[in-house]
Amino acid sequence: FLIYLLLAMVIPQVYESIVGLIQAIPDYIEVVQGWLQTFFEDNPDIQASVMSIYNSSAASLEQWLNSDILPKLESSSSALDWLRKDVMPNLTGVVAGVSGMVVGLLVLVKDLLIALIVSVYLLARKDIFAAQSKKIVYSLFRTDVADLIIGEARNAYRIMSGFINGKLLDSLIIGIICLVCCNIFKFPYPALIAVVVGVTNIIPFFGPFIGAIPCGLLIFLVNPIQAIYFAVFILALQQFDGNILGPKILGNSTGISGFWVIVAILVGGGLWGVAGMFLGVPICACIYAGVRAFSNYRLKKKGLPVGS
């Protein structure tokens, strides 16, 4: 009930923040133009370099228009021939690319719907599937090996569920703290910033930086001084999360070192994008625990010391 109440309170504020941001974009463009004009006036050397590049680009564009485009439009026959030979093939490629993107988006939506339906079905029958899987494992392997497999499967479930649930709770608390502090410090778009910081906080290690950079740029457009205060606030918030709140909630749910956390995030992000950055750490922790258990099992079979 508390989560639904928070969503009911935050969603209207996020909507108002997004609408206000869209309406303020023209003003931000004018502000950026004013900053650039002032910057160029204070730095004439840089202005001369930029203007030389601009003038050369404009001259190249004008030459291209005068030599390639305008002569082909002087008569209807040359214009039609130019459209048929040059424009239509390129236009066909653009249309094919756009249609491919649309089809890809529709396929993604279809896959998400199928995944949602399958997930609901699996959750509804998870006890039956677990019992059937256990029966298959004990029918295929010796009792001691089957006990090892079942134990590691339970350990993997504990790691995955503990990490995901703990990280979601941790990110929810961080988002609430960020929302309260943004309202106290009078930062612009507090609800939107709190949602971005809370969602990206799910990604271990890199998440705070991923969320803080766009939020800091957004605040910088409104008030550069507040952007500095926001950076200091985010650093303090993430120190609190990394040293106090996160370890208190997650505990030792993953059981892997910081080095493997970074490796898991980089490899998961490279393979599966943002979803890989979310799930890379618990998956790596499960693999790590499985390899360690198998190694310990083989060492015990050989009568060798297991160690740590």
PDB file of C-alpha atoms in Angstrom:
ATOM      1  CA  PHE A   1       0.000   0.000   0.000  1.00  0.00           C
ATOM      2  CA  LEU A   2       2.841   2.372   0.839  1.00  0.00           C
ATOM      3  CA  ILE A   3       4.456   1.803  -2.571  1.00  0.00           C
ATOM      4  CA  TYR A   4       1.188   2.525  -4.382  1.00  0.00           C
ATOM      5  CA  LEU A   5       0.735   5.675  -2.283  1.00  0.00           C
ATOM      6  CA  LEU A   6       4.241   6.851  -3.188  1.00  0.00           C
ATOM      7  CA  LEU A   7       3.607   6.162  -6.878  1.00  0.00           C
ATOM      8  CA  ALA A   8       0.342   8.091  -6.724  1.00  0.00           C
ATOM      9  CA  MET A   9       2.206  11.034  -5.220  1.00  0.00           C
ATOM     10  CA  VAL A  10       5.277  10.932  -7.439  1.00  0.00           C
ATOM     11  CA  ILE A  11       3.804  10.190 -10.890  1.00  0.00           C
ATOM     12  CA  PRO A  12       1.832  13.498 -11.154  1.00  0.00           C
ATOM     13  CA  GLN A  13       4.945  15.423 -10.111  1.00  0.00           C
ATOM     14  CA  VAL A  14       7.059  13.585 -12.686  1.00  0.00           C
ATOM     15  CA  TYR A  15       4.467  14.369 -15.359  1.00  0.00           C
ATOM     16  CA  GLU A  16       4.438  18.051 -14.386  1.00  0.00           C
ATOM     17  CA  SER A  17       8.261  18.100 -14.429  1.00  0.00           C
ATOM     18  CA  ILE A  18       8.403  16.575 -17.927  1.00  0.00           C
ATOM     19  CA  VAL A  19       5.764  18.990 -19.255  1.00  0.00           C
ATOM     20  CA  GLY A  20       7.555  21.944 -17.678  1.00  0.00           C
ATOM     21  CA  LEU A  21      10.866  20.776 -19.103  1.00  0.00           C
ATOM     22  CA  ILE A  22       9.424  20.513 -22.615  1.00  0.00           C
ATOM     23  CA  GLN A  23       7.861  23.957 -22.334  1.00  0.00           C
ATOM     24  CA  ALA A  24      11.134  25.442 -21.075  1.00  0.00           C
ATOM     25  CA  ILE A  25      13.300  24.039 -23.880  1.00  0.00           C
ATOM     26  CA  PRO A  26      13.040  27.246 -26.030  1.00  0.00           C
ATOM     27  CA  ASP A  27      14.139  29.309 -23.041  1.00  0.00           C
ATOM     28  CA  TYR A  28      17.069  26.965 -22.433  1.00  0.00           C
ATOM     29  CA  ILE A  29      18.094  27.295 -26.079  1.00  0.00           C
ATOM     30  CA  GLU A  30      18.104  31.073 -25.729  1.00  0.00           C
ATOM     31  CA  VAL A  31      20.160  30.777 -22.530  1.00  0.00           C
ATOM     32  CA  VAL A  32      22.723  28.554 -24.267  1.00  0.00           C
ATOM     33  CA  GLN A  33      22.884  30.974 -27.195  1.00  0.00           C
ATOM     34  CA  GLY A  34      23.506  33.832 -24.790  1.00  0.00           C
ATOM     35  CA  TRP A  35      26.270  31.891 -23.041  1.00  0.00           C
ATOM     36  CA  LEU A  36      27.912  31.068 -26.357  1.00  0.00           C
ATOM     37  CA  GLN A  37      27.718  34.672 -27.506  1.00  0.00           C
ATOM     38  CA  THR A  38      29.255  35.919 -24.264  1.00  0.00           C
ATOM     39  CA  PHE A  39      31.922  33.208 -24.406  1.00  0.00           C
ATOM     40  CA  PHE A  40      32.889  34.114 -27.970  1.00  0.00           C
ATOM     41  CA  GLU A  41      32.984  37.813 -27.119  1.00  0.00           C
ATOM     42  CA  ASP A  42      35.341  37.089 -24.228  1.00  0.00           C
ATOM     43  CA  ASN A  43      37.489  34.728 -26.347  1.00  0.00           C
ATOM     44  CA  PRO A  44      37.987  36.272 -29.806  1.00  0.00           C
ATOM     45  CA  ASP A  45      40.637  33.713 -30.801  1.00  0.00           C
ATOM     46  CA  ILE A  46      38.225  30.820 -30.327  1.00  0.00           C
ATOM     47  CA  GLN A  47      35.523  32.812 -32.115  1.00  0.00           C
ATOM     48  CA  ALA A  48      37.841  33.354 -35.090  1.00  0.00           C
ATOM     49  CA  SER A  49      38.603  29.608 -35.284  1.00  0.00           C
ATOM     50  CA  VAL A  50      34.947  28.644 -35.061  1.00  0.00           C
ATOM     51  CA  MET A  51      33.901  31.269 -37.606  1.00  0.00           C
ATOM     52  CA  SER A  52      36.580  30.100 -40.044  1.00  0.00           C
ATOM     53  CA  ILE A  53      35.226  26.551 -39.842  1.00  0.00           C
ATOM     54  CA  TYR A  54      31.678  27.872 -40.228  1.00  0.00           C
ATOM     55  CA  ASN A  55      32.595  30.014 -43.237  1.00  0.00           C
ATOM     56  CA  SER A  56      34.413  27.167 -44.979  1.00  0.00           C
ATOM     57  CA  SER A  57      31.459  24.821 -44.357  1.00  0.00           C
ATOM     58  CA  ALA A  58      29.004  27.420 -45.653  1.00  0.00           C
ATOM     59  CA  ALA A  59      31.156  28.011 -48.744  1.00  0.00           C
ATOM     60  CA  SER A  60      31.349  24.263 -49.425  1.00  0.00           C
ATOM     61  CA  LEU A  61      27.588  23.953 -49.052  1.00  0.00           C
ATOM     62  CA  GLU A  62      26.974  26.900 -51.376  1.00  0.00           C
ATOM     63  CA  GLN A  63      29.364  25.483 -53.956  1.00  0.00           C
ATOM     64  CA  TRP A  64      27.669  22.102 -53.774  1.00  0.00           C
ATOM     65  CA  LEU A  65      24.258  23.673 -54.270  1.00  0.00           C
ATOM     66  CA  ASN A  66      25.422  25.812 -57.194  1.00  0.00           C
ATOM     67  CA  SER A  67      27.417  23.110 -58.964  1.00  0.00           C
ATOM     68  CA  ASP A  68      25.432  19.944 -58.259  1.00  0.00           C
ATOM     69  CA  ILE A  69      21.856  20.739 -57.261  1.00  0.00           C
ATOM     70  CA  LEU A  70      20.769  23.909 -59.074  1.00  0.00           C
ATOM     71  CA  PRO A  71      21.967  22.867 -62.574  1.00  0.00           C
ATOM     72  CA  LYS A  72      19.913  19.723 -62.313  1.00  0.00           C
ATOM     73  CA  LEU A  73      16.783  21.723 -61.518  1.00  0.00           C
ATOM     74  CA  GLU A  74      17.053  24.139 -64.470  1.00  0.00           C
ATOM     75  CA  SER A  75      14.801  22.026 -66.678  1.00  0.00           C
ATOM     76  CA  SER A  76      12.068  19.540 -65.946  1.00  0.00           C
ATOM     77  CA  SER A  77      13.786  16.721 -67.878  1.00  0.00           C
ATOM     78  CA  SER A  78      17.076  17.096 -65.994  1.00  0.00           C
ATOM     79  CA  ALA A  79      15.219  17.378 -62.686  1.00  0.00           C
ATOM     80  CA  LEU A  80      13.264  14.191 -63.380  1.00  0.00           C
ATOM     81  CA  ASP A  81      16.403  12.386 -64.475  1.00  0.00           C
ATOM     82  CA  TRP A  82      18.217  13.525 -61.318  1.00  0.00           C
ATOM     83  CA  LEU A  83      15.303  12.406 -59.132  1.00  0.00           C
ATOM     84  CA  ARG A  84      15.199   9.024 -60.867  1.00  0.00           C
ATOM     85  CA  LYS A  85      18.947   8.302 -60.766  1.00  0.00           C
ATOM     86  CA  ASP A  86      20.146   9.942 -57.542  1.00  0.00           C
ATOM     87  CA  VAL A  87      17.310  10.815 -55.207  1.00  0.00           C
ATOM     88  CA  MET A  88      15.043   7.782 -55.510  1.00  0.00           C
ATOM     89  CA  PRO A  89      17.713   5.153 -54.695  1.00  0.00           C
ATOM     90  CA  ASN A  90      18.771   7.066 -51.589  1.00  0.00           C
ATOM     91  CA  LEU A  91      15.158   7.687 -50.620  1.00  0.00           C
ATOM     92  CA  THR A  92      14.445   3.984 -50.978  1.00  0.00           C
ATOM     93  CA  GLY A  93      17.292   3.213 -48.604  1.00  0.00           C
ATOM     94  CA  VAL A  94      15.994   5.741 -46.061  1.00  0.00           C
ATOM     95  CA  VAL A  95      12.467   4.339 -46.268  1.00  0.00           C
ATOM     96  CA  ALA A  96      13.827   0.813 -45.853  1.00  0.00           C
ATOM     97  CA  GLY A  97      15.827   1.885 -42.824  1.00  0.00           C
ATOM     98  CA  VAL A  98      12.849   3.623 -41.196  1.00  0.00           C
ATOM     99  CA  SER A  99      10.549   0.686 -41.915  1.00  0.00           C
ATOM    100  CA  GLY A 100      13.172  -1.652 -40.445  1.00  0.00           C
ATOM    101  CA  MET A 101      13.261   0.429 -37.267  1.00  0.00           C
ATOM    102  CA  VAL A 102       9.463   0.369 -37.021  1.00  0.00           C
ATOM    103  CA  VAL A 103       9.371  -3.394 -37.553  1.00  0.00           C
ATOM    104  CA  GLY A 104      12.120  -3.845 -34.954  1.00  0.00           C
ATOM    105  CA  LEU A 105      10.145  -1.756 -32.465  1.00  0.00           C
ATOM    106  CA  LEU A 106       7.014  -3.820 -33.068  1.00  0.00           C
ATOM    107  CA  VAL A 107       8.991  -7.043 -32.636  1.00  0.00           C
ATOM    108  CA  LEU A 108      10.412  -5.692 -29.372  1.00  0.00           C
ATOM    109  CA  VAL A 109       6.921  -4.887 -28.095  1.00  0.00           C
ATOM    110  CA  LYS A 110       5.748  -8.384 -29.098  1.00  0.00           C
ATOM    111  CA  ASP A 111       8.709 -10.002 -27.320  1.00  0.00           C
ATOM    112  CA  LEU A 112       8.032  -7.963 -24.185  1.00  0.00           C
ATOM    113  CA  LEU A 113       4.382  -9.025 -24.151  1.00  0.00           C
ATOM    114  CA  ILE A 114       5.329 -12.678 -24.642  1.00  0.00           C
ATOM    115  CA  ALA A 115       7.950 -12.416 -21.889  1.00  0.00           C
ATOM    116  CA  LEU A 116       5.363 -10.880 -19.554  1.00  0.00           C
ATOM    117  CA  ILE A 117       2.830 -13.637 -20.255  1.00  0.00           C
ATOM    118  CA  VAL A 118       5.438 -16.397 -19.831  1.00  0.00           C
ATOM    119  CA  SER A 119       6.686 -14.799 -16.595  1.00  0.00           C
ATOM    120  CA  VAL A 120       3.187 -14.717 -15.116  1.00  0.00           C
ATOM    121  CA  TYR A 121       2.631 -18.335 -16.136  1.00  0.00           C
ATOM    122  CA  LEU A 122       5.944 -19.448 -14.625  1.00  0.00           C
ATOM    123  CA  LEU A 123       5.280 -17.601 -11.375  1.00  0.00           C
ATOM    124  CA  ALA A 124       1.829 -19.176 -11.101  1.00  0.00           C
ATOM    125  CA  ARG A 125       3.253 -22.708 -11.510  1.00  0.00           C
ATOM    126  CA  LYS A 126       6.705 -22.263  -9.987  1.00  0.00           C
ATOM    127  CA  ASP A 127       6.132 -24.841  -7.219  1.00  0.00           C
ATOM    128  CA  ILE A 128       5.125 -27.521  -9.723  1.00  0.00           C
ATOM    129  CA  PHE A 129       8.083 -26.734 -11.986  1.00  0.00           C
ATOM    130  CA  ALA A 130      10.461 -26.804  -8.991  1.00  0.00           C
ATOM    131  CA  ALA A 131       9.197 -30.220  -7.898  1.00  0.00           C
ATOM    132  CA  GLN A 132       9.461 -31.597 -11.448  1.00  0.00           C
ATOM    133  CA  SER A 133      12.988 -30.234 -11.874  1.00  0.00           C
ATOM    134  CA  LYS A 134      14.034 -31.747  -8.559  1.00  0.00           C
ATOM    135  CA  LYS A 135      12.647 -35.133  -9.596  1.00  0.00           C
ATOM    136  CA  ILE A 136      14.559 -34.988 -12.901  1.00  0.00           C
ATOM    137  CA  VAL A 137      17.832 -34.058 -11.173  1.00  0.00           C
ATOM    138  CA  TYR A 138      17.599 -36.963  -8.696  1.00  0.00           C
ATOM    139  CA  SER A 139      16.715 -39.366 -11.497  1.00  0.00           C
ATOM    140  CA  LEU A 140      19.768 -38.390 -13.585  1.00  0.00           C
ATOM    141  CA  PHE A 141      22.535 -38.014 -10.969  1.00  0.00           C
ATOM    142  CA  ARG A 142      23.800 -39.781  -7.888  1.00  0.00           C
ATOM    143  CA  THR A 143      22.302 -38.646  -4.603  1.00  0.00           C
ATOM    144  CA  ASP A 144      25.375 -36.708  -3.475  1.00  0.00           C
ATOM    145  CA  VAL A 145      25.700 -34.943  -6.851  1.00  0.00           C
ATOM    146  CA  ALA A 146      21.964 -34.218  -6.945  1.00  0.00           C
ATOM    147  CA  ASP A 147      22.165 -32.767  -3.420  1.00  0.00           C
ATOM    148  CA  LEU A 148      24.998 -30.508  -4.596  1.00  0.00           C
ATOM    149  CA  ILE A 149      23.034 -29.329  -7.661  1.00  0.00           C
ATOM    150  CA  ILE A 150      19.859 -28.674  -5.654  1.00  0.00           C
ATOM    151  CA  GLY A 151      21.804 -26.850  -2.963  1.00  0.00           C
ATOM    152  CA  GLU A 152      23.539 -24.606  -5.477  1.00  0.00           C
ATOM    153  CA  ALA A 153      20.238 -23.922  -7.254  1.00  0.00           C
ATOM    154  CA  ARG A 154      18.756 -22.791  -3.952  1.00  0.00           C
ATOM    155  CA  ASN A 155      21.861 -20.722  -3.281  1.00  0.00           C
ATOM    156  CA  ALA A 156      21.560 -19.091  -6.732  1.00  0.00           C
ATOM    157  CA  TYR A 157      17.900 -18.319  -6.073  1.00  0.00           C
ATOM    158  CA  ARG A 158      18.834 -16.789  -2.717  1.00  0.00           C
ATOM    159  CA  ILE A 159      21.544 -14.639  -4.306  1.00  0.00           C
ATOM    160  CA  MET A 160      19.385 -13.483  -7.214  1.00  0.00           C
ATOM    161  CA  SER A 161      16.276 -12.719  -5.194  1.00  0.00           C
ATOM    162  CA  GLY A 162      18.220 -11.185  -2.309  1.00  0.00           C
ATOM    163  CA  PHE A 163      20.242  -8.926  -4.577  1.00  0.00           C
ATOM    164  CA  ILE A 164      17.336  -7.786  -6.778  1.00  0.00           C
ATOM    165  CA  ASN A 165      14.874  -7.227  -3.929  1.00  0.00           C
ATOM    166  CA  GLY A 166      17.501  -5.526  -1.789  1.00  0.00           C
ATOM    167  CA  LYS A 167      18.696  -3.324  -4.632  1.00  0.00           C
ATOM    168  CA  LEU A 168      15.142  -2.297  -5.506  1.00  0.00           C
ATOM    169  CA  LEU A 169      14.467  -1.381  -1.874  1.00  0.00           C
ATOM    170  CA  ASP A 170      17.781   0.462  -1.659  1.00  0.00           C
ATOM    171  CA  SER A 171      17.030   2.432  -4.835  1.00  0.00           C
ATOM    172  CA  LEU A 172      13.516   3.264  -3.609  1.00  0.00           C
ATOM    173  CA  ILE A 173      14.915   4.692  -0.369  1.00  0.00           C
ATOM    174  CA  ILE A 174      17.585   6.641  -2.274  1.00  0.00           C
ATOM    175  CA  GLY A 175      14.910   8.036  -4.605  1.00  0.00           C
ATOM    176  CA  ILE A 176      12.754   9.155  -1.662  1.00  0.00           C
ATOM    177  CA  ILE A 177      15.738  10.785   0.073  1.00  0.00           C
ATOM    178  CA  CYS A 178      16.670  12.514  -3.196  1.00  0.00           C
ATOM    179  CA  LEU A 179      13.104  13.780  -3.675  1.00  0.00           C
ATOM    180  CA  VAL A 180      12.936  15.214  -0.161  1.00  0.00           C
ATOM    181  CA  CYS A 181      16.361  16.851  -0.394  1.00  0.00           C
ATOM    182  CA  CYS A 182      15.712  18.255  -3.874  1.00  0.00           C
ATOM    183  CA  ASN A 183      12.585  19.959  -2.541  1.00  0.00           C
ATOM    184  CA  ILE A 184      14.488  21.250   0.493  1.00  0.00           C
ATOM    185  CA  PHE A 185      17.348  22.624  -1.627  1.00  0.00           C
ATOM    186  CA  LYS A 186      14.908  24.046  -4.238  1.00  0.00           C
ATOM    187  CA  PHE A 187      16.429  22.140  -7.144  1.00  0.00           C
ATOM    188  CA  PRO A 188      14.403  22.368 -10.380  1.00  0.00           C
ATOM    189  CA  TYR A 189      12.322  19.345 -11.451  1.00  0.00           C
ATOM    190  CA  PRO A 190      12.751  17.499  -8.123  1.00  0.00           C
ATOM    191  CA  ALA A 191      10.436  14.569  -8.935  1.00  0.00           C
ATOM    192  CA  LEU A 192      12.050  13.910 -12.314  1.00  0.00           C
ATOM    193  CA  ILE A 193      15.557  14.088 -10.851  1.00  0.00           C
ATOM    194  CA  ALA A 194      14.603  11.782  -7.972  1.00  0.00           C
ATOM    195  CA  VAL A 195      13.162   9.186 -10.374  1.00  0.00           C
ATOM    196  CA  VAL A 196      16.267   9.263 -12.591  1.00  0.00           C
ATOM    197  CA  VAL A 197      18.628   8.986  -9.616  1.00  0.00           C
ATOM    198  CA  GLY A 198      16.577   6.211  -8.015  1.00  0.00           C
ATOM    199  CA  VAL A 199      16.241   4.117 -11.182  1.00  0.00           C
ATOM    200  CA  THR A 200      19.888   4.391 -12.221  1.00  0.00           C
ATOM    201  CA  ASN A 201      20.969   3.609  -8.658  1.00  0.00           C
ATOM    202  CA  ILE A 202      19.915  -0.003  -9.343  1.00  0.00           C
ATOM    203  CA  ILE A 203      23.052  -0.348 -11.496  1.00  0.00           C
ATOM    204  CA  PRO A 204      25.932  -1.062  -9.099  1.00  0.00           C
ATOM    205  CA  PHE A 205      29.019   1.130  -9.068  1.00  0.00           C
ATOM    206  CA  PHE A 206      28.312   3.072 -12.298  1.00  0.00           C
ATOM    207  CA  GLY A 207      24.639   3.826 -11.665  1.00  0.00           C
ATOM    208  CA  PRO A 208      25.095   6.991  -9.563  1.00  0.00           C
ATOM    209  CA  PHE A 209      27.279   8.582 -12.252  1.00  0.00           C
ATOM    210  CA  ILE A 210      24.904   7.561 -15.073  1.00  0.00           C
ATOM    211  CA  GLY A 211      21.982   9.227 -13.308  1.00  0.00           C
ATOM    212  CA  ALA A 212      23.787  12.261 -11.929  1.00  0.00           C
ATOM    213  CA  ILE A 213      25.296  13.497 -15.217  1.00  0.00           C
ATOM    214  CA  PRO A 214      22.034  14.262 -17.125  1.00  0.00           C
ATOM    215  CA  CYS A 215      20.386  15.609 -13.968  1.00  0.00           C
ATOM    216  CA  GLY A 216      23.372  17.862 -13.324  1.00  0.00           C
ATOM    217  CA  LEU A 217      23.271  19.175 -16.898  1.00  0.00           C
ATOM    218  CA  LEU A 218      19.555  19.861 -16.558  1.00  0.00           C
ATOM    219  CA  ILE A 219      20.089  21.832 -13.344  1.00  0.00           C
ATOM    220  CA  PHE A 220      23.063  23.623 -14.914  1.00  0.00           C
ATOM    221  CA  LEU A 221      20.798  25.021 -17.653  1.00  0.00           C
ATOM    222  CA  VAL A 222      18.549  26.533 -14.993  1.00  0.00           C
ATOM    223  CA  ASN A 223      21.123  27.606 -12.409  1.00  0.00           C
ATOM    224  CA  PRO A 224      24.861  26.798 -12.683  1.00  0.00           C
ATOM    225  CA  ILE A 225      25.444  27.414  -8.970  1.00  0.00           C
ATOM    226  CA  GLN A 226      22.763  24.902  -8.026  1.00  0.00           C
ATOM    227  CA  ALA A 227      24.430  22.356 -10.322  1.00  0.00           C
ATOM    228  CA  ILE A 228      27.536  22.556  -8.126  1.00  0.00           C
ATOM    229  CA  TYR A 229      25.402  22.065  -5.008  1.00  0.00           C
ATOM    230  CA  PHE A 230      23.684  19.126  -6.704  1.00  0.00           C
ATOM    231  CA  ALA A 231      27.031  17.480  -7.503  1.00  0.00           C
ATOM    232  CA  VAL A 232      28.107  17.792  -3.862  1.00  0.00           C
ATOM    233  CA  PHE A 233      24.741  16.424  -2.722  1.00  0.00           C
ATOM    234  CA  ILE A 234      24.963  13.410  -5.064  1.00  0.00           C
ATOM    235  CA  LEU A 235      28.484  12.614  -3.856  1.00  0.00           C
ATOM    236  CA  ALA A 236      27.307  12.717  -0.239  1.00  0.00           C
ATOM    237  CA  LEU A 237      24.191  10.673  -1.043  1.00  0.00           C
ATOM    238  CA  GLN A 238      26.159   7.964  -2.829  1.00  0.00           C
ATOM    239  CA  GLN A 239      28.713   7.809  -0.030  1.00  0.00           C
ATOM    240  CA  PHE A 240      25.834   7.237   2.372  1.00  0.00           C
ATOM    241  CA  ASP A 241      24.368   4.592   0.074  1.00  0.00           C
ATOM    242  CA  GLY A 242      27.641   2.795  -0.643  1.00  0.00           C
ATOM    243  CA  ASN A 243      28.978   2.752   2.912  1.00  0.00           C
ATOM    244  CA  ILE A 244      25.889   2.620   5.139  1.00  0.00           C
ATOM    245  CA  LEU A 245      22.534   1.973   3.454  1.00  0.00           C
ATOM    246  CA  GLY A 246      23.593  -0.465   0.707  1.00  0.00           C
ATOM    247  CA  PRO A 247      25.630  -2.836   2.905  1.00  0.00           C
ATOM    248  CA  LYS A 248      22.909  -2.708   5.572  1.00  0.00           C
ATOM    249  CA  ILE A 249      20.203  -3.807   3.112  1.00  0.00           C
ATOM    250  CA  LEU A 250      22.150  -6.131   0.830  1.00  0.00           C
ATOM    251  CA  GLY A 251      24.543  -7.555   3.401  1.00  0.00           C
ATOM    252  CA  ASN A 252      26.651 -10.309   1.828  1.00  0.00           C
ATOM    253  CA  SER A 253      24.003 -11.400  -0.684  1.00  0.00           C
ATOM    254  CA  THR A 254      26.428 -11.518  -3.615  1.00  0.00           C
ATOM    255  CA  GLY A 255      29.591 -12.808  -1.965  1.00  0.00           C
ATOM    256  CA  ILE A 256      31.933 -11.468  -4.671  1.00  0.00           C
ATOM    257  CA  SER A 257      34.644  -8.838  -4.505  1.00  0.00           C
ATOM    258  CA  GLY A 258      34.543  -5.358  -5.980  1.00  0.00           C
ATOM    259  CA  PHE A 259      36.754  -6.443  -8.882  1.00  0.00           C
ATOM    260  CA  TRP A 260      34.226  -9.057 -10.012  1.00  0.00           C
ATOM    261  CA  VAL A 261      31.409  -6.530  -9.587  1.00  0.00           C
ATOM    262  CA  ILE A 262      33.100  -4.201 -12.079  1.00  0.00           C
ATOM    263  CA  VAL A 263      33.833  -7.093 -14.464  1.00  0.00           C
ATOM    264  CA  ALA A 264      30.217  -8.276 -14.251  1.00  0.00           C
ATOM    265  CA  ILE A 265      28.871  -4.805 -15.018  1.00  0.00           C
ATOM    266  CA  LEU A 266      31.208  -4.264 -17.969  1.00  0.00           C
ATOM    267  CA  VAL A 267      30.631  -7.709 -19.489  1.00  0.00           C
ATOM    268  CA  GLY A 268      26.873  -7.639 -18.841  1.00  0.00           C
ATOM    269  CA  GLY A 269      26.552  -4.145 -20.296  1.00  0.00           C
ATOM    270  CA  GLY A 270      28.575  -5.127 -23.360  1.00  0.00           C
ATOM    271  CA  LEU A 271      26.462  -8.233 -23.990  1.00  0.00           C
ATOM    272  CA  TRP A 272      22.941  -7.123 -23.082  1.00  0.00           C
ATOM    273  CA  GLY A 273      23.067  -3.341 -22.666  1.00  0.00           C
ATOM    274  CA  VAL A 274      21.294  -1.740 -19.711  1.00  0.00           C
ATOM    275  CA  ALA A 275      19.580  -5.003 -18.716  1.00  0.00           C
ATOM    276  CA  GLY A 276      23.005  -6.639 -18.510  1.00  0.00           C
ATOM    277  CA  MET A 277      24.233  -3.894 -16.204  1.00  0.00           C
ATOM    278  CA  PHE A 278      21.250  -4.567 -13.935  1.00  0.00           C
ATOM    279  CA  LEU A 279      21.586  -8.366 -13.873  1.00  0.00           C
ATOM    280  CA  GLY A 280      25.322  -8.806 -14.449  1.00  0.00           C
ATOM    281  CA  VAL A 281      26.268  -8.779 -10.754  1.00  0.00           C
ATOM    282  CA  PRO A 282      23.778 -11.398  -9.468  1.00  0.00           C
ATOM    283  CA  ILE A 283      24.438 -13.659 -12.473  1.00  0.00           C
ATOM    284  CA  CYS A 284      28.189 -13.394 -11.898  1.00  0.00           C
ATOM    285  CA  ALA A 285      27.643 -14.111  -8.196  1.00  0.00           C
ATOM    286  CA  CYS A 286      25.651 -17.250  -9.030  1.00  0.00           C
ATOM    287  CA  ILE A 287      28.349 -18.480 -11.437  1.00  0.00           C
ATOM    288  CA  TYR A 288      31.046 -17.686  -8.885  1.00  0.00           C
ATOM    289  CA  ALA A 289      29.199 -19.597  -6.143  1.00  0.00           C
ATOM    290  CA  GLY A 290      28.612 -22.557  -8.466  1.00  0.00           C
ATOM    291  CA  VAL A 291      32.270 -22.783  -9.500  1.00  0.00           C
ATOM    292  CA  ARG A 292      33.391 -22.500  -5.883  1.00  0.00           C
ATOM    293  CA  ALA A 293      30.982 -25.227  -4.764  1.00  0.00           C
ATOM    294  CA  PHE A 294      32.048 -27.554  -7.589  1.00  0.00           C
ATOM    295  CA  SER A 295      35.734 -26.949  -6.798  1.00  0.00           C
ATOM    296  CA  ASN A 296      35.154 -27.658  -3.104  1.00  0.00           C
ATOM    297  CA  TYR A 297      33.238 -30.814  -3.985  1.00  0.00           C
ATOM    298  CA  ARG A 298      36.068 -32.116  -6.190  1.00  0.00           C
ATOM    299  CA  LEU A 299      38.682 -31.289  -3.553  1.00  0.00           C
ATOM    300  CA  LYS A 300      36.710 -33.170  -0.893  1.00  0.00           C
ATOM    301  CA  LYS A 301      36.400 -36.168  -3.187  1.00  0.00           C
ATOM    302  CA  LYS A 302      40.189 -36.200  -3.559  1.00  0.00           C
ATOM    303  CA  GLY A 303      40.775 -35.737   0.177  1.00  0.00           C
ATOM    304  CA  LEU A 304      42.427 -32.342  -0.293  1.00  0.00           C
ATOM    305  CA  PRO A 305      41.859 -29.306   1.960  1.00  0.00           C
ATOM    306  CA  VAL A 306      39.082 -27.034   0.750  1.00  0.00           C
ATOM    307  CA  GLY A 307      40.443 -23.769   2.089  1.00  0.00           C
ATOM    308  CA  SER A 308      38.463 -20.507   1.914  1.00  0.00           C
TER     309      SER A 308
END
